[in-house]
Tab-separated table of C-alpha atoms in Angstrom:
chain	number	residue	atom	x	y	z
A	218	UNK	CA	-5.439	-3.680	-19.579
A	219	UNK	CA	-3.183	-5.838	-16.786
A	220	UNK	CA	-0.978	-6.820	-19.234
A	221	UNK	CA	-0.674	-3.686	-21.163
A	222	UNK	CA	0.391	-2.037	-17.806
A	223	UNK	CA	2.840	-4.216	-16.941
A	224	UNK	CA	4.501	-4.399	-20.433
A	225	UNK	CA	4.679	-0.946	-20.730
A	226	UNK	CA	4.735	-0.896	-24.686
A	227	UNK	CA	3.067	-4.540	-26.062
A	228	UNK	CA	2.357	-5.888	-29.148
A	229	UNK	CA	-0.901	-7.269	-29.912
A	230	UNK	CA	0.425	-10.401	-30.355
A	231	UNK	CA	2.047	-10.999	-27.617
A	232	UNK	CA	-1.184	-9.643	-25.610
A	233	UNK	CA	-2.984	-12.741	-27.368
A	234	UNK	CA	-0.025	-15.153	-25.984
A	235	UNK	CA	-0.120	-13.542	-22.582
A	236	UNK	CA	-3.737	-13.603	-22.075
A	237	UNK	CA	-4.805	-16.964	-23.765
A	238	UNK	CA	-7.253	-14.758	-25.855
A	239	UNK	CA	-7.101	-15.604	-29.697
A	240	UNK	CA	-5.558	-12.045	-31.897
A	241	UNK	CA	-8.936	-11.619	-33.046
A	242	UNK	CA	-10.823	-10.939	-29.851
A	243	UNK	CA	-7.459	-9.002	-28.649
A	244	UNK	CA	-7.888	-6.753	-32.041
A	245	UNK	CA	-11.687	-6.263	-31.143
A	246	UNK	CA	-10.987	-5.269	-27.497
A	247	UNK	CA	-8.238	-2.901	-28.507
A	248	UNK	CA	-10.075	-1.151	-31.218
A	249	UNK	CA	-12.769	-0.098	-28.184
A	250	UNK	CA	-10.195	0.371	-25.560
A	251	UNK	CA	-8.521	2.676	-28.869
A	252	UNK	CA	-11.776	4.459	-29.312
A	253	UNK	CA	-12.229	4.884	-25.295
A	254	UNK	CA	-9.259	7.139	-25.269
A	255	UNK	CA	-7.624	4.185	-22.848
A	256	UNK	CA	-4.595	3.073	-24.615
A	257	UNK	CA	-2.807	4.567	-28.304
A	258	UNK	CA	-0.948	2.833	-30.608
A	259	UNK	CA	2.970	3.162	-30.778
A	260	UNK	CA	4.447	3.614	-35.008
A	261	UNK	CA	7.624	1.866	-35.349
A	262	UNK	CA	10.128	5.391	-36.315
A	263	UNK	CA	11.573	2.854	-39.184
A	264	UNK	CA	7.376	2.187	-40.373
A	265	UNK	CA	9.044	3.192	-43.745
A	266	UNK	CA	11.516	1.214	-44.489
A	267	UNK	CA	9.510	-2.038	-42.423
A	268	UNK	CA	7.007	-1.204	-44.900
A	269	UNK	CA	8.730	-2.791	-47.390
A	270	UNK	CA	8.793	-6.443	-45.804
A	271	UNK	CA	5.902	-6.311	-44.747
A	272	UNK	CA	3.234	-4.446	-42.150
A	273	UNK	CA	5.230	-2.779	-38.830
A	274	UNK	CA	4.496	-4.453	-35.634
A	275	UNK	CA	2.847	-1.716	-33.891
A	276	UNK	CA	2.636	-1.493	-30.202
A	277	UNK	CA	0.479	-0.342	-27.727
A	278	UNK	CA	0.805	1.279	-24.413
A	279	UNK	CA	-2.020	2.681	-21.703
A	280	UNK	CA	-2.572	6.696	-22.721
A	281	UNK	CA	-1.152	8.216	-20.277
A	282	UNK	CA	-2.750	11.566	-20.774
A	283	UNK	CA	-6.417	10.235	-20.303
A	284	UNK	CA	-6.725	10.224	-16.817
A	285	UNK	CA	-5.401	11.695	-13.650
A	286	UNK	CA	-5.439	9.262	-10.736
A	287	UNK	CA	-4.559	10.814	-7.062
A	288	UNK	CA	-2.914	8.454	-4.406
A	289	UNK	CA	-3.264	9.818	-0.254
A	290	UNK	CA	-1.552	8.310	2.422
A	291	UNK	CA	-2.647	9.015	5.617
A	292	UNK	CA	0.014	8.942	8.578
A	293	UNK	CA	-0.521	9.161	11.635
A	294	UNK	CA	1.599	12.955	11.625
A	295	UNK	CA	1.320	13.770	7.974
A	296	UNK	CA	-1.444	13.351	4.795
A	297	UNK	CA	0.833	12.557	1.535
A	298	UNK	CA	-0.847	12.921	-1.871
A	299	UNK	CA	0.924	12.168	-5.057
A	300	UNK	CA	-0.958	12.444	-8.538
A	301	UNK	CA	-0.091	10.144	-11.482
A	302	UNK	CA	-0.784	9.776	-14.967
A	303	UNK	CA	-2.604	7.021	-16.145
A	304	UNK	CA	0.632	5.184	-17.006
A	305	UNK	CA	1.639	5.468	-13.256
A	306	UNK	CA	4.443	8.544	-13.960
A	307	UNK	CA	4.450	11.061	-11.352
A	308	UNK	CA	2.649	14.410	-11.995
A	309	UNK	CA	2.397	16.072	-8.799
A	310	UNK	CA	2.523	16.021	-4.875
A	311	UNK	CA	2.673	17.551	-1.284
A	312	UNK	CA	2.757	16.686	2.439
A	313	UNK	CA	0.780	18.231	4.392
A	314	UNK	CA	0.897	17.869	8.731
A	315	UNK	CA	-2.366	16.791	10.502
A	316	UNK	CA	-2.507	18.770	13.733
A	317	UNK	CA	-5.338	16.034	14.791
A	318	UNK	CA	-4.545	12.167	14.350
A	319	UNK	CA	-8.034	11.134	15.355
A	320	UNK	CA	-10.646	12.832	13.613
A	321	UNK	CA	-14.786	12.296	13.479
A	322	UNK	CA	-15.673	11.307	9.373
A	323	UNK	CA	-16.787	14.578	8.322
A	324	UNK	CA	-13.850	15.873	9.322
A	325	UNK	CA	-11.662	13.472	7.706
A	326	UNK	CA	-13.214	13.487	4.432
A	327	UNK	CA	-12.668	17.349	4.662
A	328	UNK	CA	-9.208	17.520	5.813
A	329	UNK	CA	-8.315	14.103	2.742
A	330	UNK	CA	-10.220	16.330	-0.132
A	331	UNK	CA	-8.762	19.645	0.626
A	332	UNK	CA	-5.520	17.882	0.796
A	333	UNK	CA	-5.731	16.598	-2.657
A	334	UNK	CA	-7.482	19.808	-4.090
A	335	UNK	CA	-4.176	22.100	-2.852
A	336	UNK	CA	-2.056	19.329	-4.496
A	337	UNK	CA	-3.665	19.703	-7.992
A	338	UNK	CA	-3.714	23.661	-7.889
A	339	UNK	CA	-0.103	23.085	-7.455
A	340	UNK	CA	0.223	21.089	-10.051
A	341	UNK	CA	-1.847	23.530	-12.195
A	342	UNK	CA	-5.539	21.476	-12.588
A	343	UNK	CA	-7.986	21.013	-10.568
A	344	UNK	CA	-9.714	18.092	-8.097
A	345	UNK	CA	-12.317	18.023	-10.835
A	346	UNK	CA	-9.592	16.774	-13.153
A	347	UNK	CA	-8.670	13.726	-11.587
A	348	UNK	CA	-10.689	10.505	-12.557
A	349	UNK	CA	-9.908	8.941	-9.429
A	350	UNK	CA	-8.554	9.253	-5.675
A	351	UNK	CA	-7.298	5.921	-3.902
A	352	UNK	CA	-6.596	6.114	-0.342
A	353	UNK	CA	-4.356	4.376	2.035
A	354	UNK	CA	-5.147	4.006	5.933
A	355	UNK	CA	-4.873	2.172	8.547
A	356	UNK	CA	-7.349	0.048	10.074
A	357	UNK	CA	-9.945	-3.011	9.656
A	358	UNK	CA	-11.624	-1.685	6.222
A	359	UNK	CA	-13.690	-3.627	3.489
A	360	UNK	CA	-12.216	-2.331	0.519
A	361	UNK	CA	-15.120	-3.346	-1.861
A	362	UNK	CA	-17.650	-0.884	-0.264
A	363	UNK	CA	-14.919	1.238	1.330
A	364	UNK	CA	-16.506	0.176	4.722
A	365	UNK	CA	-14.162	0.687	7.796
A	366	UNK	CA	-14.989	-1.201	10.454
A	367	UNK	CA	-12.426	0.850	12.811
A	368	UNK	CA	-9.095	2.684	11.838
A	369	UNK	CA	-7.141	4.853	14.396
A	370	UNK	CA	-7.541	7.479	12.221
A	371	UNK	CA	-11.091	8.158	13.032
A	372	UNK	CA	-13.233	8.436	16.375
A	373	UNK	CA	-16.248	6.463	15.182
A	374	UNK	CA	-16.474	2.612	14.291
A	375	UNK	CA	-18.311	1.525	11.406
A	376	UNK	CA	-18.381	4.159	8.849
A	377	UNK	CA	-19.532	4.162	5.609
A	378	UNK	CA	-16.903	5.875	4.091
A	379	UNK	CA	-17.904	5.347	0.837
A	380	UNK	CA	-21.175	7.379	0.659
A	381	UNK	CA	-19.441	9.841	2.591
A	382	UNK	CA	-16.608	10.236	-0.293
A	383	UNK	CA	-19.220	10.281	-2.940
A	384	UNK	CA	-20.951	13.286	-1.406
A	385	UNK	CA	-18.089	14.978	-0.828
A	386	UNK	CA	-16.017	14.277	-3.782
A	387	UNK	CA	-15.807	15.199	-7.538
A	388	UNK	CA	-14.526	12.055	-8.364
A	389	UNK	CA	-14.923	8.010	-7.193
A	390	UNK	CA	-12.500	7.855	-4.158
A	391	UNK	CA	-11.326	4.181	-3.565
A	392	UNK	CA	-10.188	3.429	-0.039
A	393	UNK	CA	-8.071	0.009	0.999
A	394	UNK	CA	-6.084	-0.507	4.029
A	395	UNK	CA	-2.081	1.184	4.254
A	396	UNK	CA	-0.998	-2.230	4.248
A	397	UNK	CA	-2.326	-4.239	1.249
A	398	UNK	CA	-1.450	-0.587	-1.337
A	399	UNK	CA	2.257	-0.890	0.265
A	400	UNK	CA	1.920	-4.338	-1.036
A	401	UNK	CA	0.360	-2.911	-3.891
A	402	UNK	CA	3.488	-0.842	-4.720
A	403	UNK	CA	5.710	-2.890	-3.976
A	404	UNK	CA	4.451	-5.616	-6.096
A	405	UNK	CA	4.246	-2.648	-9.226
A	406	UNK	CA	7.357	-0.858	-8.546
A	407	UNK	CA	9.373	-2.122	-5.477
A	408	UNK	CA	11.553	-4.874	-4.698
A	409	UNK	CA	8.850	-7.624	-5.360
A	410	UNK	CA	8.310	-6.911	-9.185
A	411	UNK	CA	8.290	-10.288	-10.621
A	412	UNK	CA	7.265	-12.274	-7.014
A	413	UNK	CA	3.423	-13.592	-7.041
A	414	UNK	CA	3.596	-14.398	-3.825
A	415	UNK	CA	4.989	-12.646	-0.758
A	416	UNK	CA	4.325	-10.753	2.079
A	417	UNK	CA	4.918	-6.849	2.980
A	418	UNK	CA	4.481	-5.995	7.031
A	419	UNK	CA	4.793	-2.714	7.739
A	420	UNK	CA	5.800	-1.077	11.121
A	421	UNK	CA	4.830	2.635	12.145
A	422	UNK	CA	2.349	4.114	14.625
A	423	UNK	CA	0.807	0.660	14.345
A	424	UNK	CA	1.654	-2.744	12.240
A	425	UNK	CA	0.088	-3.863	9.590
A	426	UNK	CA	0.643	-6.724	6.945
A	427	UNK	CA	-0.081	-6.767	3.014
A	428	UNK	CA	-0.055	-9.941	1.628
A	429	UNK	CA	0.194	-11.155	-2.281
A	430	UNK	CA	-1.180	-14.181	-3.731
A	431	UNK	CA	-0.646	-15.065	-7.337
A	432	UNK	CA	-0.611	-11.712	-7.688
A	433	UNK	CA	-3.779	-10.366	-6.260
A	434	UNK	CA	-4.150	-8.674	-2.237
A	435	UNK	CA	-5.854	-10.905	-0.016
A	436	UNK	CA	-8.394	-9.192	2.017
A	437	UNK	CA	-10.233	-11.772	4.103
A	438	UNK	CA	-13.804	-11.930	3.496
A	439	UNK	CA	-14.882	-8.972	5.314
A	440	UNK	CA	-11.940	-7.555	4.319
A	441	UNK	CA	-10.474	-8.282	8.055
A	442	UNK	CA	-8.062	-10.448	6.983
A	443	UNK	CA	-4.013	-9.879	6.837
A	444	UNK	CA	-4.364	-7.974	10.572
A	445	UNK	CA	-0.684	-9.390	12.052
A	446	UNK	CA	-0.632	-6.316	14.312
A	447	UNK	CA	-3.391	-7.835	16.243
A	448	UNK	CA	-2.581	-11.576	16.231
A	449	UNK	CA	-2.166	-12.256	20.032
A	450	UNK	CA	1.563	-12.603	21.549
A	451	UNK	CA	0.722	-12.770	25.270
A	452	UNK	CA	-2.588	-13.219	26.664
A	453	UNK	CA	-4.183	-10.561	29.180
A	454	UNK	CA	-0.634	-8.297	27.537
A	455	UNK	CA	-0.117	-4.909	26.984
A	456	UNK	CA	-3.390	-2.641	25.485
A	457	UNK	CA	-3.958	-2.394	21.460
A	458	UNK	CA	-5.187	1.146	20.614
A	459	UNK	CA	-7.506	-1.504	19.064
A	460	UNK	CA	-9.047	-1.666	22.836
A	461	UNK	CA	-7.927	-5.600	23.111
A	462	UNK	CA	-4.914	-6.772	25.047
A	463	UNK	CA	-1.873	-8.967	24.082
A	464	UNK	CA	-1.471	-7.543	20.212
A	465	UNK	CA	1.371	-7.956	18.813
A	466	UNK	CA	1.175	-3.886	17.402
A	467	UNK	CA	1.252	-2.947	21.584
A	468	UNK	CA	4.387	-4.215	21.750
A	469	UNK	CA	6.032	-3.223	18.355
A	470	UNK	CA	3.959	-0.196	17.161
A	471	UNK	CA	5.420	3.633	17.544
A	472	UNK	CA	3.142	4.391	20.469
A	473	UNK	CA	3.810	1.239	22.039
A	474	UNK	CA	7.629	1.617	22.162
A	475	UNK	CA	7.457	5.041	23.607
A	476	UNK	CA	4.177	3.965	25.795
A	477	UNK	CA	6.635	1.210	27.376
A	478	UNK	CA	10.141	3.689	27.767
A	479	UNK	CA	8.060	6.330	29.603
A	480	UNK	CA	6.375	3.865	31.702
A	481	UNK	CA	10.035	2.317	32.931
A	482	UNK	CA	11.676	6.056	33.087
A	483	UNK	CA	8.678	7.308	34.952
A	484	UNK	CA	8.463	10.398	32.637
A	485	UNK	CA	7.818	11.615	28.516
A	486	UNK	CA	11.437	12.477	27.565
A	487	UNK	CA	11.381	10.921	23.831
A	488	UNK	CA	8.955	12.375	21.642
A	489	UNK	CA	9.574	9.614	18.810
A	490	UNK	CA	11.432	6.235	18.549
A	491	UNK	CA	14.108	8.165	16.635
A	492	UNK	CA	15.112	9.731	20.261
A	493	UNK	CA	14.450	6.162	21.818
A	494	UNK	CA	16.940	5.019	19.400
A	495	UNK	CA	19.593	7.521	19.717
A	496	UNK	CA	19.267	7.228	23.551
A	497	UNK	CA	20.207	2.906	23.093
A	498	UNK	CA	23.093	3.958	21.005
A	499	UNK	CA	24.623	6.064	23.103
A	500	UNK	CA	24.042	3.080	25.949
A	501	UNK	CA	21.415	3.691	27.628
A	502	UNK	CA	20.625	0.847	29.113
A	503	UNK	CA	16.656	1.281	29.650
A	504	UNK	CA	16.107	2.168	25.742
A	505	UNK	CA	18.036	-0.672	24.750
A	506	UNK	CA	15.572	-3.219	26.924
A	507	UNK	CA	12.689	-1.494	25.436
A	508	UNK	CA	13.679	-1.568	21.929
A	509	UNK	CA	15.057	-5.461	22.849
A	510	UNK	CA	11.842	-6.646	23.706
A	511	UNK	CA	9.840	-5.162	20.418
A	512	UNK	CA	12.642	-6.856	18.764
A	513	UNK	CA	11.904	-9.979	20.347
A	514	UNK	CA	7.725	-9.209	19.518
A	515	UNK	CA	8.388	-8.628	15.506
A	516	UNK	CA	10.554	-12.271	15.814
A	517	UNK	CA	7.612	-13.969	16.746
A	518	UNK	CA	5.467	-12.641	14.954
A	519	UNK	CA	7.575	-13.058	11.824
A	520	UNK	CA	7.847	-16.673	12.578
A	521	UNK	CA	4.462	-17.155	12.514
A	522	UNK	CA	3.799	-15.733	9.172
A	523	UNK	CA	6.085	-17.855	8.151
A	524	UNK	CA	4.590	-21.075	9.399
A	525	UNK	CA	1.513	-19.823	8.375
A	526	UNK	CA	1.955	-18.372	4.807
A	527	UNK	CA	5.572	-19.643	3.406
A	528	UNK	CA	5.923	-16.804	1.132
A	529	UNK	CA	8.670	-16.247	-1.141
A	530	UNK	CA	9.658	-13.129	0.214
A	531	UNK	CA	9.031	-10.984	3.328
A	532	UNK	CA	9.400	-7.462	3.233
A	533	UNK	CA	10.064	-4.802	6.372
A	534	UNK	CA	8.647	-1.584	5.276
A	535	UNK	CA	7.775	1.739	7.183
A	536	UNK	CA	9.301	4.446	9.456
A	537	UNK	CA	10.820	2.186	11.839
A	538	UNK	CA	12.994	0.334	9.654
A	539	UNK	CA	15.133	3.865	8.970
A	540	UNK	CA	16.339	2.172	12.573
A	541	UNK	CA	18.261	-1.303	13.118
A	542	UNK	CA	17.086	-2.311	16.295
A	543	UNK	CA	13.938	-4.489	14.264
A	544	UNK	CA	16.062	-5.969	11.563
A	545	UNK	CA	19.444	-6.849	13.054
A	546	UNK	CA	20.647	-10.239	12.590
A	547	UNK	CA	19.919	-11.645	16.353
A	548	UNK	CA	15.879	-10.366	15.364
A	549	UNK	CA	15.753	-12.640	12.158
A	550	UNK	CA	17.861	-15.709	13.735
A	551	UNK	CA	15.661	-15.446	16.713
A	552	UNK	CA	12.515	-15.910	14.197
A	553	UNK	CA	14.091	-18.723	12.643
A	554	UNK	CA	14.683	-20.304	15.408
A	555	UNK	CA	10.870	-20.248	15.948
A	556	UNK	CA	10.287	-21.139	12.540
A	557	UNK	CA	9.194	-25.021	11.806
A	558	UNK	CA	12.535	-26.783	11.169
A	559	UNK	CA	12.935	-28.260	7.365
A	560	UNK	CA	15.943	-28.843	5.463
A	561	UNK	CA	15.299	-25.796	2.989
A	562	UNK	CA	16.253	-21.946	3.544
A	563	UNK	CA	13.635	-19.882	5.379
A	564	UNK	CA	12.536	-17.086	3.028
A	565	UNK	CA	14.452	-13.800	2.489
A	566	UNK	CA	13.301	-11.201	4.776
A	567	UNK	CA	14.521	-7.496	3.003
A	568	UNK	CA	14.016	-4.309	4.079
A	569	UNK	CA	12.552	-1.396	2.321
A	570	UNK	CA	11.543	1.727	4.177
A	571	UNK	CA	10.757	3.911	1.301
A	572	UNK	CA	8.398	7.353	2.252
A	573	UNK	CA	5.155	8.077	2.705
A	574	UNK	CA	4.792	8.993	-1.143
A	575	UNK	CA	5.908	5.442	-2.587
A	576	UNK	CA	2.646	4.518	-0.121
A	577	UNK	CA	0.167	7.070	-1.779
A	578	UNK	CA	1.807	5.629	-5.175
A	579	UNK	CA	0.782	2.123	-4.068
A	580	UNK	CA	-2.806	4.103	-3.608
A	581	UNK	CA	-2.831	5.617	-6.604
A	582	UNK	CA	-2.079	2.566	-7.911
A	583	UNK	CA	-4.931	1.193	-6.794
A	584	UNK	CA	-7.299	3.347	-7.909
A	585	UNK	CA	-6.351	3.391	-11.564
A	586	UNK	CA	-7.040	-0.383	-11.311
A	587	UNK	CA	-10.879	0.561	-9.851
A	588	UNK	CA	-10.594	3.624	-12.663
A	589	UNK	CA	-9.885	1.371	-15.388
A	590	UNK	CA	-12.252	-1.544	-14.176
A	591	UNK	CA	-14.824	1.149	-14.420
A	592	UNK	CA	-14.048	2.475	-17.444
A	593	UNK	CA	-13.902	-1.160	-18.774
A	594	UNK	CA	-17.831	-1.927	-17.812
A	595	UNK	CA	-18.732	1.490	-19.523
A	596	UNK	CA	-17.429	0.051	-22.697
A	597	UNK	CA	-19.035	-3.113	-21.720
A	598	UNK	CA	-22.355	-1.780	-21.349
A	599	UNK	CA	-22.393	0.387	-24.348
A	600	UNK	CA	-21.712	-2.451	-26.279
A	601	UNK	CA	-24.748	-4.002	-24.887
């Protein structure tokens, strides 16, 4: 199924090649996957003519039509849902503003599944439709049992989220941290297509980090792991909305920014870092410390990943990359300056603040992994 999706169209053939499998077991898994509804077969237009040297190589792509798979990403302001096919082309989706950022679980799973359900009667279906639901948050969250330990979305620690979805929901809803389905998408359909290894960090009401190895999202083992935002940068520092002190996100993260201008101005003029921003470019002086000094934060903390990890790419993704003052030039020479010193270039750090739907693709994306994974032991369980 992996390497169906990411050919697109693919020859049986070349699945065999790809996979290490010999053409016979690749022709007996493809006949069920045929019969499961999960992928069709693609007739040369020329079969005709072909016929006549010999059999058409037919190829075979995912059926697109088989499934509907919902992606949500939840912001901190806004819930964005975006419904694919089962190939991963767009169907459907809508924004919708969340008038509480913090909410208890019940509340959350009704605000996520009414959010999705107005989506697909938009899109003319129904939440009973869909197949799956993957969704994107922040916070410390154990993606196999879609256990979060804490997110800021949510006033209680330690929810079982999952058994809360099931009861609630029409369909399996998958949930993984914002961070690792950026990663997700961008490793499917961003800037690292191709690249096995690399890093995504991501920069918004908080900071988060997806990371990529050979191809898979590392999690940690209680699915903890990848948590830059709260690596320490000064100890006894500034307060996390994690409840520690000396995070890295409570110097660099949305609230922090604005936390830190209205605490040197003495009062809550800037109602976003977009104002903050617009204030430093028109000189004032105050903004321009306080966006210097989260500047100086994300160096260090990009040096470290880079001593620690060596990736072949970094990426900068989220709201806060629509402005400079986190990715000028003096930002990434200050990290290589902290960077261990070897006679090699450090690795490219890019920029890509796509919106709030590429995340919920990166969810959806997700979940049509878990959808097809599932659909995959069905068939092997009926053939037991």
């Amino acid at each position: 199924m992996d390497s169906i999706r990411s050919a697109g169209e693919i020859a049986r053939i070349d699945i065999a090649e790809a996979t290490g499998f010999s053409p016979a077991t690749v022709t007996a898994i493809t006949s069920e996957l045929l019969n499961a509804g999960l992928i069709e077969e693609i007739i040369p237009e020329n079969k005709q003519s072909q016929s006549r040297r010999g059999r058409p190589r037919v190829a075979i792509k995912l059926a697109g039509r088989s499934h509907l798979i919902a992606g949500v990403k939840l912001g901190h302001k806004v819930i964005s849902v975006l419904v694919l096919d089962f190939e991963g082309q767009d169907v459907v989706s809508q924004e919708f503003p969340i008038s509480n950022p913090r909410m208890d679980p019940d509340e959350f799973v009704k605000v996520m599944l009414e959010a999705v359900s107005k989506t697909c009667e938009s899109g003319g279906f129904s939440i009973d439709d869909l197949s799956g639901i993957g969704l994107s948050m922040a916070g410390l969250i154990h993606a196999t049992d879609s256990f979060v330990h804490w997110s800021s979305s949510l006033t209680e620690r330690n929810v079982d989220m999952g058994i809360l979805m099931d009861r609630a929901s029409p369909c399996p809803v998958f949930i993984d941290n914002d961070a690792n389905l950026v990663a997700k998408a961008e490793h499917l359909f961003g800037v690292a297509r191709n690249i096995d290894n690399f890093i995504v960090i991501t920069i918004e009401h908080g900071v988060g980090m997806g990371i990529i190895i050979d191809g898979k999202i590392y999690r940690g083992t209680r699915g903890c792991g990848a948590e830059l935002g709260h690596t320490k940068v000064q100890l006894e520092g500034a307060l996390c909305q994690c409840g520690q002190r000396g995070c890295l996100e409570a110097y660099v993260g949305d609230y922090a920014i604005l936390r830190e201008a209205h605490s040197v101005l003495g009062e809550e003029i800037h109602e976003d870092v977009g104002s903050l921003y617009d204030a430093a470019n028109n000189g004032d002086q105050l903004a321009l410390s306080v966006l210097d000094r989260a500047a100086r934060m994300l160096a260090l903390g990009l040096a470290n990943v880079v001593n620690i990890f060596d990736p072949e790419l970094i990426i900068l993704a989220g709201a806060q990359m629509s402005y400079r003052h986190l990715y000028e030039d003096k930002i990434i020479d200050a990290a290589k300056q902290q960077v261990v010193q070897i006679d090699a270039e450090m690795p490219p750090i890019r920029v890509h603040a796509w919106g709030d739907l590429m995340w919920a693709k990166g969810a959806a994306a997700y979940a049509i992994d878990q959808v097809s994974a599932l659909k995959v032991r069905e068939l092997s369980r009926n053939g037991d």
